[in-house]
């Protein structure tokens, strides 16, 4: 029986993934604030360490897969949002890499990013760079220079950009692909979960979320995203490495039709 850890397993995309994997007889180790095998607050560094050590204990140090789905969105305190979404992801990716490398087969990781990475304007490079060098205090300082509404939108997009860049930068390396771990990401668009509903109900952000065009019409259900995660955790994804899969009903394609691929300019 394979063992897969899921953060954010109590709700939305994480819970739908949990249900699917359990129907496949996977041993799921859930991590969440409540209603999970491991109840932790990923905004706190010591709790992230506890999540890692508890996952290692419950899996006997051997993991076949990991899904990082825990997250929050607008409206939420910007610095805390950045910490949950980014540090709550990257600390677990780094802390569980070795356990993934000891899987008897190919291990698979799906890190949840977002289509906000490409459709949110003016995310400062300095913020994403601070995240990628794991400099939490600088990342919070940069957010404190913005007004609160801007900081919330930017914190969300920056946290998800950092997830996508971490995947791109690390997936092909010896530590990941070379250690039999497939590291990939999904960038969902609007998925009808409590997280999205919180944004829709907000007087500041609700109208902006509703205004984002979705060419296929309507929001996705979390079960649909979970189906793709299941595939990306399976041997069908053994040749998938460093991909960021957009599942967003066409919003990203509509907004930037010519930005793909980015051609390398050789001297
Ligand atoms: P959700 O709100 O249904 O589930 C998120 C889970 O994360 C909840 O169970 C929550 O308790 C947990 N969580 C939040 N803060 C935590 C903390 N400090 N410590 C531990 N667990 C914590 O949300 P949903 O929609 O399923 O989101 C899953 C992921 O998908 C998130 O990373 C989100 O950013 C991402 N996403 C969601 C989209 C959407 O429209 N729903 C769109 C793009 C990305």
GROMACS .gro file of C-alpha atoms and ligand atoms in nm:
model
  311
    1UNK     CA    1   0.000   0.000   0.000
    2UNK     CA    2   0.144   0.339  -0.093
    3UNK     CA    3   0.158   0.626   0.154
    4UNK     CA    4   0.085   0.982   0.046
    5UNK     CA    5   0.078   1.295   0.263
    6UNK     CA    6  -0.166   1.575   0.183
    7UNK     CA    7  -0.161   1.920   0.341
    8UNK     CA    8  -0.495   2.097   0.347
    9UNK     CA    9  -0.662   1.755   0.352
   10UNK     CA   10  -0.970   1.868   0.547
   11UNK     CA   11  -1.134   2.083   0.280
   12UNK     CA   12  -1.172   2.164  -0.088
   13UNK     CA   13  -0.912   2.027  -0.331
   14UNK     CA   14  -0.715   1.848  -0.057
   15UNK     CA   15  -1.025   1.673   0.080
   16UNK     CA   16  -1.142   1.571  -0.270
   17UNK     CA   17  -0.795   1.430  -0.337
   18UNK     CA   18  -0.799   1.244  -0.009
   19UNK     CA   19  -1.134   1.081  -0.098
   20UNK     CA   20  -1.010   0.968  -0.440
   21UNK     CA   21  -0.682   0.829  -0.307
   22UNK     CA   22  -0.856   0.646  -0.025
   23UNK     CA   23  -1.088   0.487  -0.281
   24UNK     CA   24  -0.766   0.361  -0.445
   25UNK     CA   25  -0.659   0.214  -0.105
   26UNK     CA   26  -0.378   0.464  -0.057
   27UNK     CA   27  -0.269   0.526   0.302
   28UNK     CA   28  -0.330   0.902   0.332
   29UNK     CA   29  -0.163   1.111   0.600
   30UNK     CA   30  -0.363   1.431   0.625
   31UNK     CA   31  -0.222   1.757   0.758
   32UNK     CA   32  -0.453   2.043   0.846
   33UNK     CA   33  -0.561   2.277   1.124
   34UNK     CA   34  -0.840   2.033   1.222
   35UNK     CA   35  -0.987   1.699   1.112
   36UNK     CA   36  -0.657   1.548   1.007
   37UNK     CA   37  -0.411   1.286   1.129
   38UNK     CA   38  -0.168   1.571   1.196
   39UNK     CA   39  -0.328   1.888   1.327
   40UNK     CA   40  -0.088   2.180   1.293
   41UNK     CA   41  -0.086   2.547   1.204
   42UNK     CA   42   0.149   2.580   0.907
   43UNK     CA   43   0.189   2.954   0.968
   44UNK     CA   44   0.418   2.868   1.263
   45UNK     CA   45   0.771   2.742   1.196
   46UNK     CA   46   0.781   2.499   1.489
   47UNK     CA   47   0.445   2.355   1.377
   48UNK     CA   48   0.582   2.300   1.027
   49UNK     CA   49   0.872   2.109   1.183
   50UNK     CA   50   0.625   1.907   1.387
   51UNK     CA   51   0.423   1.829   1.072
   52UNK     CA   52   0.739   1.696   0.905
   53UNK     CA   53   0.845   1.482   1.201
   54UNK     CA   54   0.491   1.345   1.244
   55UNK     CA   55   0.467   1.258   0.873
   56UNK     CA   56   0.803   1.080   0.900
   57UNK     CA   57   0.683   0.894   1.208
   58UNK     CA   58   0.350   0.788   1.056
   59UNK     CA   59   0.514   0.682   0.727
   60UNK     CA   60   0.815   0.508   0.885
   61UNK     CA   61   1.029   0.752   0.688
   62UNK     CA   62   0.913   0.631   0.345
   63UNK     CA   63   0.674   0.845   0.140
   64UNK     CA   64   0.539   0.762  -0.206
   65UNK     CA   65   0.377   1.097  -0.266
   66UNK     CA   66   0.305   1.443  -0.134
   67UNK     CA   67   0.036   1.698  -0.220
   68UNK     CA   68   0.074   2.051  -0.083
   69UNK     CA   69  -0.276   2.195  -0.092
   70UNK     CA   70  -0.302   2.386   0.239
   71UNK     CA   71  -0.356   2.750   0.166
   72UNK     CA   72  -0.552   3.066   0.226
   73UNK     CA   73  -0.653   3.350  -0.003
   74UNK     CA   74  -0.800   3.697   0.009
   75UNK     CA   75  -0.919   3.844   0.241
   76UNK     CA   76  -0.646   3.745   0.488
   77UNK     CA   77  -0.351   3.904   0.667
   78UNK     CA   78  -0.094   3.937   0.384
   79UNK     CA   79   0.219   3.829   0.573
   80UNK     CA   80   0.050   3.531   0.733
   81UNK     CA   81  -0.099   3.431   0.397
   82UNK     CA   82   0.245   3.440   0.237
   83UNK     CA   83   0.384   3.228   0.518
   84UNK     CA   84   0.110   2.964   0.506
   85UNK     CA   85   0.104   2.936   0.126
   86UNK     CA   86   0.478   2.951   0.062
   87UNK     CA   87   0.671   2.856   0.376
   88UNK     CA   88   0.400   2.601   0.462
   89UNK     CA   89   0.474   2.446   0.123
   90UNK     CA   90   0.848   2.481   0.079
   91UNK     CA   91   0.944   2.369   0.429
   92UNK     CA   92   0.751   2.046   0.376
   93UNK     CA   93   0.892   1.992   0.028
   94UNK     CA   94   1.246   2.028   0.160
   95UNK     CA   95   1.181   1.842   0.485
   96UNK     CA   96   1.018   1.543   0.316
   97UNK     CA   97   1.244   1.512   0.009
   98UNK     CA   98   1.458   1.241   0.162
   99UNK     CA   99   1.156   1.030   0.265
  100UNK     CA  100   1.025   1.063  -0.091
  101UNK     CA  101   1.359   0.952  -0.232
  102UNK     CA  102   1.336   0.628  -0.034
  103UNK     CA  103   1.007   0.519  -0.198
  104UNK     CA  104   1.045   0.177  -0.356
  105UNK     CA  105   0.911   0.316  -0.686
  106UNK     CA  106   0.899   0.663  -0.838
  107UNK     CA  107   0.763   0.916  -0.586
  108UNK     CA  108   0.537   1.196  -0.706
  109UNK     CA  109   0.481   1.545  -0.566
  110UNK     CA  110   0.202   1.781  -0.666
  111UNK     CA  111   0.245   2.135  -0.532
  112UNK     CA  112  -0.063   2.353  -0.574
  113UNK     CA  113   0.012   2.690  -0.732
  114UNK     CA  114  -0.250   2.910  -0.902
  115UNK     CA  115  -0.330   3.092  -1.223
  116UNK     CA  116  -0.294   3.410  -1.015
  117UNK     CA  117   0.079   3.368  -1.091
  118UNK     CA  118   0.034   3.489  -1.447
  119UNK     CA  119  -0.270   3.715  -1.420
  120UNK     CA  120  -0.179   3.929  -1.117
  121UNK     CA  121   0.011   4.242  -1.229
  122UNK     CA  122   0.310   4.404  -1.058
  123UNK     CA  123   0.429   4.127  -0.826
  124UNK     CA  124   0.772   4.258  -0.719
  125UNK     CA  125   1.064   4.035  -0.820
  126UNK     CA  126   1.231   4.124  -0.489
  127UNK     CA  127   0.943   3.962  -0.303
  128UNK     CA  128   0.958   3.636  -0.497
  129UNK     CA  129   1.337   3.636  -0.468
  130UNK     CA  130   1.313   3.682  -0.088
  131UNK     CA  131   1.072   3.389  -0.076
  132UNK     CA  132   1.296   3.167  -0.285
  133UNK     CA  133   1.595   3.234  -0.059
  134UNK     CA  134   1.366   3.154   0.237
  135UNK     CA  135   1.400   3.505   0.380
  136UNK     CA  136   1.068   3.534   0.560
  137UNK     CA  137   1.138   3.863   0.739
  138UNK     CA  138   1.233   4.050   0.417
  139UNK     CA  139   0.927   3.910   0.240
  140UNK     CA  140   0.706   4.044   0.520
  141UNK     CA  141   0.883   4.383   0.514
  142UNK     CA  142   0.815   4.420   0.140
  143UNK     CA  143   0.446   4.351   0.198
  144UNK     CA  144   0.429   4.602   0.484
  145UNK     CA  145   0.526   4.880   0.237
  146UNK     CA  146   0.200   4.826   0.042
  147UNK     CA  147  -0.155   4.917   0.133
  148UNK     CA  148  -0.350   4.627   0.275
  149UNK     CA  149  -0.568   4.544  -0.026
  150UNK     CA  150  -0.273   4.549  -0.267
  151UNK     CA  151  -0.061   4.351  -0.020
  152UNK     CA  152  -0.324   4.074  -0.001
  153UNK     CA  153  -0.342   4.026  -0.378
  154UNK     CA  154   0.036   4.047  -0.413
  155UNK     CA  155   0.103   3.812  -0.118
  156UNK     CA  156  -0.122   3.548  -0.273
  157UNK     CA  157   0.030   3.573  -0.621
  158UNK     CA  158   0.387   3.587  -0.485
  159UNK     CA  159   0.333   3.280  -0.269
  160UNK     CA  160   0.206   3.085  -0.569
  161UNK     CA  161   0.475   3.220  -0.805
  162UNK     CA  162   0.734   3.101  -0.556
  163UNK     CA  163   0.576   2.754  -0.553
  164UNK     CA  164   0.585   2.738  -0.935
  165UNK     CA  165   0.943   2.865  -0.954
  166UNK     CA  166   1.060   2.623  -0.686
  167UNK     CA  167   0.911   2.341  -0.891
  168UNK     CA  168   1.074   2.462  -1.213
  169UNK     CA  169   1.412   2.518  -1.047
  170UNK     CA  170   1.429   2.195  -0.852
  171UNK     CA  171   1.234   1.928  -1.044
  172UNK     CA  172   1.510   1.854  -1.299
  173UNK     CA  173   1.795   1.836  -1.046
  174UNK     CA  174   1.979   1.540  -0.900
  175UNK     CA  175   1.801   1.590  -0.567
  176UNK     CA  176   1.459   1.546  -0.726
  177UNK     CA  177   1.442   1.385  -1.075
  178UNK     CA  178   1.777   1.222  -1.007
  179UNK     CA  179   1.645   1.078  -0.682
  180UNK     CA  180   1.336   0.921  -0.841
  181UNK     CA  181   1.100   1.202  -0.738
  182UNK     CA  182   0.873   1.371  -0.990
  183UNK     CA  183   0.805   1.727  -0.876
  184UNK     CA  184   0.519   1.902  -1.058
  185UNK     CA  185   0.257   2.167  -0.996
  186UNK     CA  186  -0.105   2.244  -1.076
  187UNK     CA  187  -0.215   2.604  -1.130
  188UNK     CA  188  -0.592   2.600  -1.081
  189UNK     CA  189  -0.825   2.883  -1.168
  190UNK     CA  190  -1.148   2.942  -0.980
  191UNK     CA  191  -1.253   2.624  -0.798
  192UNK     CA  192  -1.568   2.631  -0.589
  193UNK     CA  193  -1.437   2.567  -0.237
  194UNK     CA  194  -1.464   2.753   0.096
  195UNK     CA  195  -1.145   2.943  -0.004
  196UNK     CA  196  -1.302   3.081  -0.323
  197UNK     CA  197  -1.634   3.145  -0.148
  198UNK     CA  198  -1.453   3.358   0.111
  199UNK     CA  199  -1.319   3.579  -0.170
  200UNK     CA  200  -1.653   3.597  -0.351
  201UNK     CA  201  -1.831   3.704  -0.030
  202UNK     CA  202  -1.581   3.983   0.035
  203UNK     CA  203  -1.701   4.336  -0.053
  204UNK     CA  204  -1.356   4.439  -0.182
  205UNK     CA  205  -1.248   4.129  -0.376
  206UNK     CA  206  -1.580   3.964  -0.470
  207UNK     CA  207  -1.652   4.175  -0.779
  208UNK     CA  208  -1.295   4.139  -0.910
  209UNK     CA  209  -1.309   3.759  -0.877
  210UNK     CA  210  -1.648   3.750  -1.054
  211UNK     CA  211  -1.510   3.973  -1.331
  212UNK     CA  212  -1.230   3.734  -1.429
  213UNK     CA  213  -1.342   3.580  -1.758
  214UNK     CA  214  -1.356   3.199  -1.766
  215UNK     CA  215  -1.396   3.091  -2.130
  216UNK     CA  216  -1.543   2.748  -2.048
  217UNK     CA  217  -1.797   2.918  -1.819
  218UNK     CA  218  -1.840   2.880  -1.443
  219UNK     CA  219  -1.615   2.752  -1.170
  220UNK     CA  220  -1.456   2.407  -1.139
  221UNK     CA  221  -1.555   2.159  -0.870
  222UNK     CA  222  -1.267   2.043  -0.647
  223UNK     CA  223  -1.324   1.680  -0.757
  224UNK     CA  224  -1.215   1.771  -1.109
  225UNK     CA  225  -0.881   1.907  -0.986
  226UNK     CA  226  -0.842   1.599  -0.764
  227UNK     CA  227  -0.870   1.371  -1.070
  228UNK     CA  228  -0.567   1.539  -1.222
  229UNK     CA  229  -0.376   1.521  -0.895
  230UNK     CA  230  -0.450   1.148  -0.880
  231UNK     CA  231  -0.307   1.110  -1.231
  232UNK     CA  232   0.002   1.316  -1.139
  233UNK     CA  233   0.063   1.089  -0.839
  234UNK     CA  234   0.047   0.778  -1.059
  235UNK     CA  235   0.297   0.607  -1.291
  236UNK     CA  236   0.119   0.791  -1.578
  237UNK     CA  237   0.317   1.094  -1.462
  238UNK     CA  238   0.660   0.928  -1.454
  239UNK     CA  239   0.771   1.134  -1.757
  240UNK     CA  240   0.627   1.457  -1.614
  241UNK     CA  241   0.895   1.667  -1.447
  242UNK     CA  242   0.883   2.037  -1.358
  243UNK     CA  243   0.546   2.095  -1.526
  244UNK     CA  244   0.305   2.363  -1.410
  245UNK     CA  245  -0.033   2.243  -1.533
  246UNK     CA  246  -0.294   2.515  -1.580
  247UNK     CA  247  -0.647   2.395  -1.500
  248UNK     CA  248  -0.830   2.725  -1.518
  249UNK     CA  249  -1.106   2.704  -1.777
  250UNK     CA  250  -0.898   2.905  -2.023
  251UNK     CA  251  -0.849   3.232  -1.830
  252UNK     CA  252  -0.470   3.226  -1.861
  253UNK     CA  253  -0.484   3.145  -2.234
  254UNK     CA  254  -0.739   3.421  -2.290
  255UNK     CA  255  -0.541   3.686  -2.105
  256UNK     CA  256  -0.195   3.609  -2.249
  257UNK     CA  257  -0.238   3.411  -2.568
  258UNK     CA  258   0.108   3.488  -2.707
  259UNK     CA  259   0.320   3.444  -2.397
  260UNK     CA  260   0.381   3.075  -2.462
  261UNK     CA  261   0.641   2.958  -2.530
  262UNK     CA  262   0.897   3.214  -2.421
  263UNK     CA  263   1.175   3.179  -2.676
  264UNK     CA  264   1.533   3.171  -2.549
  265UNK     CA  265   1.741   3.452  -2.699
  266UNK     CA  266   2.086   3.309  -2.772
  267UNK     CA  267   2.385   3.543  -2.821
  268LIG     P1  268  -0.996   2.523   0.113
  268LIG     O1  269  -1.011   2.642   0.198
  268LIG     O2  270  -1.116   2.443   0.078
  268LIG     O3  271  -0.885   2.423   0.175
  268LIG     C1  272  -0.764   2.472   0.224
  268LIG     C2  273  -0.725   2.390   0.347
  268LIG     O4  274  -0.600   2.445   0.395
  268LIG     C3  275  -0.828   2.400   0.460
  268LIG     O5  276  -0.865   2.272   0.505
  268LIG     C4  277  -0.756   2.479   0.567
  268LIG     O6  278  -0.791   2.443   0.700
  268LIG     C5  279  -0.609   2.446   0.537
  268LIG     N1  280  -0.524   2.548   0.597
  268LIG     C6  281  -0.539   2.683   0.588
  268LIG     N2  282  -0.451   2.745   0.668
  268LIG     C7  283  -0.379   2.648   0.728
  268LIG     C8  284  -0.275   2.650   0.824
  268LIG     N3  285  -0.229   2.766   0.875
  268LIG     N4  286  -0.223   2.533   0.867
  268LIG     C9  287  -0.273   2.415   0.817
  268LIG     N5  288  -0.371   2.407   0.727
  268LIG    C10  289  -0.425   2.522   0.684
  268LIG     O7  290  -0.923   2.575  -0.018
  268LIG     P2  291  -0.897   2.508  -0.162
  268LIG     O8  292  -0.965   2.591  -0.259
  268LIG     O9  293  -0.916   2.362  -0.159
  268LIG    O10  294  -0.741   2.540  -0.177
  268LIG    C11  295  -0.644   2.441  -0.190
  268LIG    C12  296  -0.523   2.502  -0.257
  268LIG    O11  297  -0.558   2.539  -0.391
  268LIG    C13  298  -0.473   2.629  -0.189
  268LIG    O12  299  -0.333   2.628  -0.186
  268LIG    C14  300  -0.523   2.739  -0.281
  268LIG    O13  301  -0.442   2.853  -0.274
  268LIG    C15  302  -0.516   2.670  -0.415
  268LIG     N6  303  -0.601   2.730  -0.517
  268LIG    C16  304  -0.737   2.735  -0.499
  268LIG    C17  305  -0.815   2.796  -0.594
  268LIG    C18  306  -0.961   2.806  -0.578
  268LIG    O14  307  -1.024   2.879  -0.656
  268LIG     N7  308  -1.023   2.737  -0.484
  268LIG    C19  309  -0.755   2.856  -0.715
  268LIG    C20  310  -0.612   2.842  -0.725
  268LIG    C21  311  -0.539   2.782  -0.628
   0.00000   0.00000   0.00000
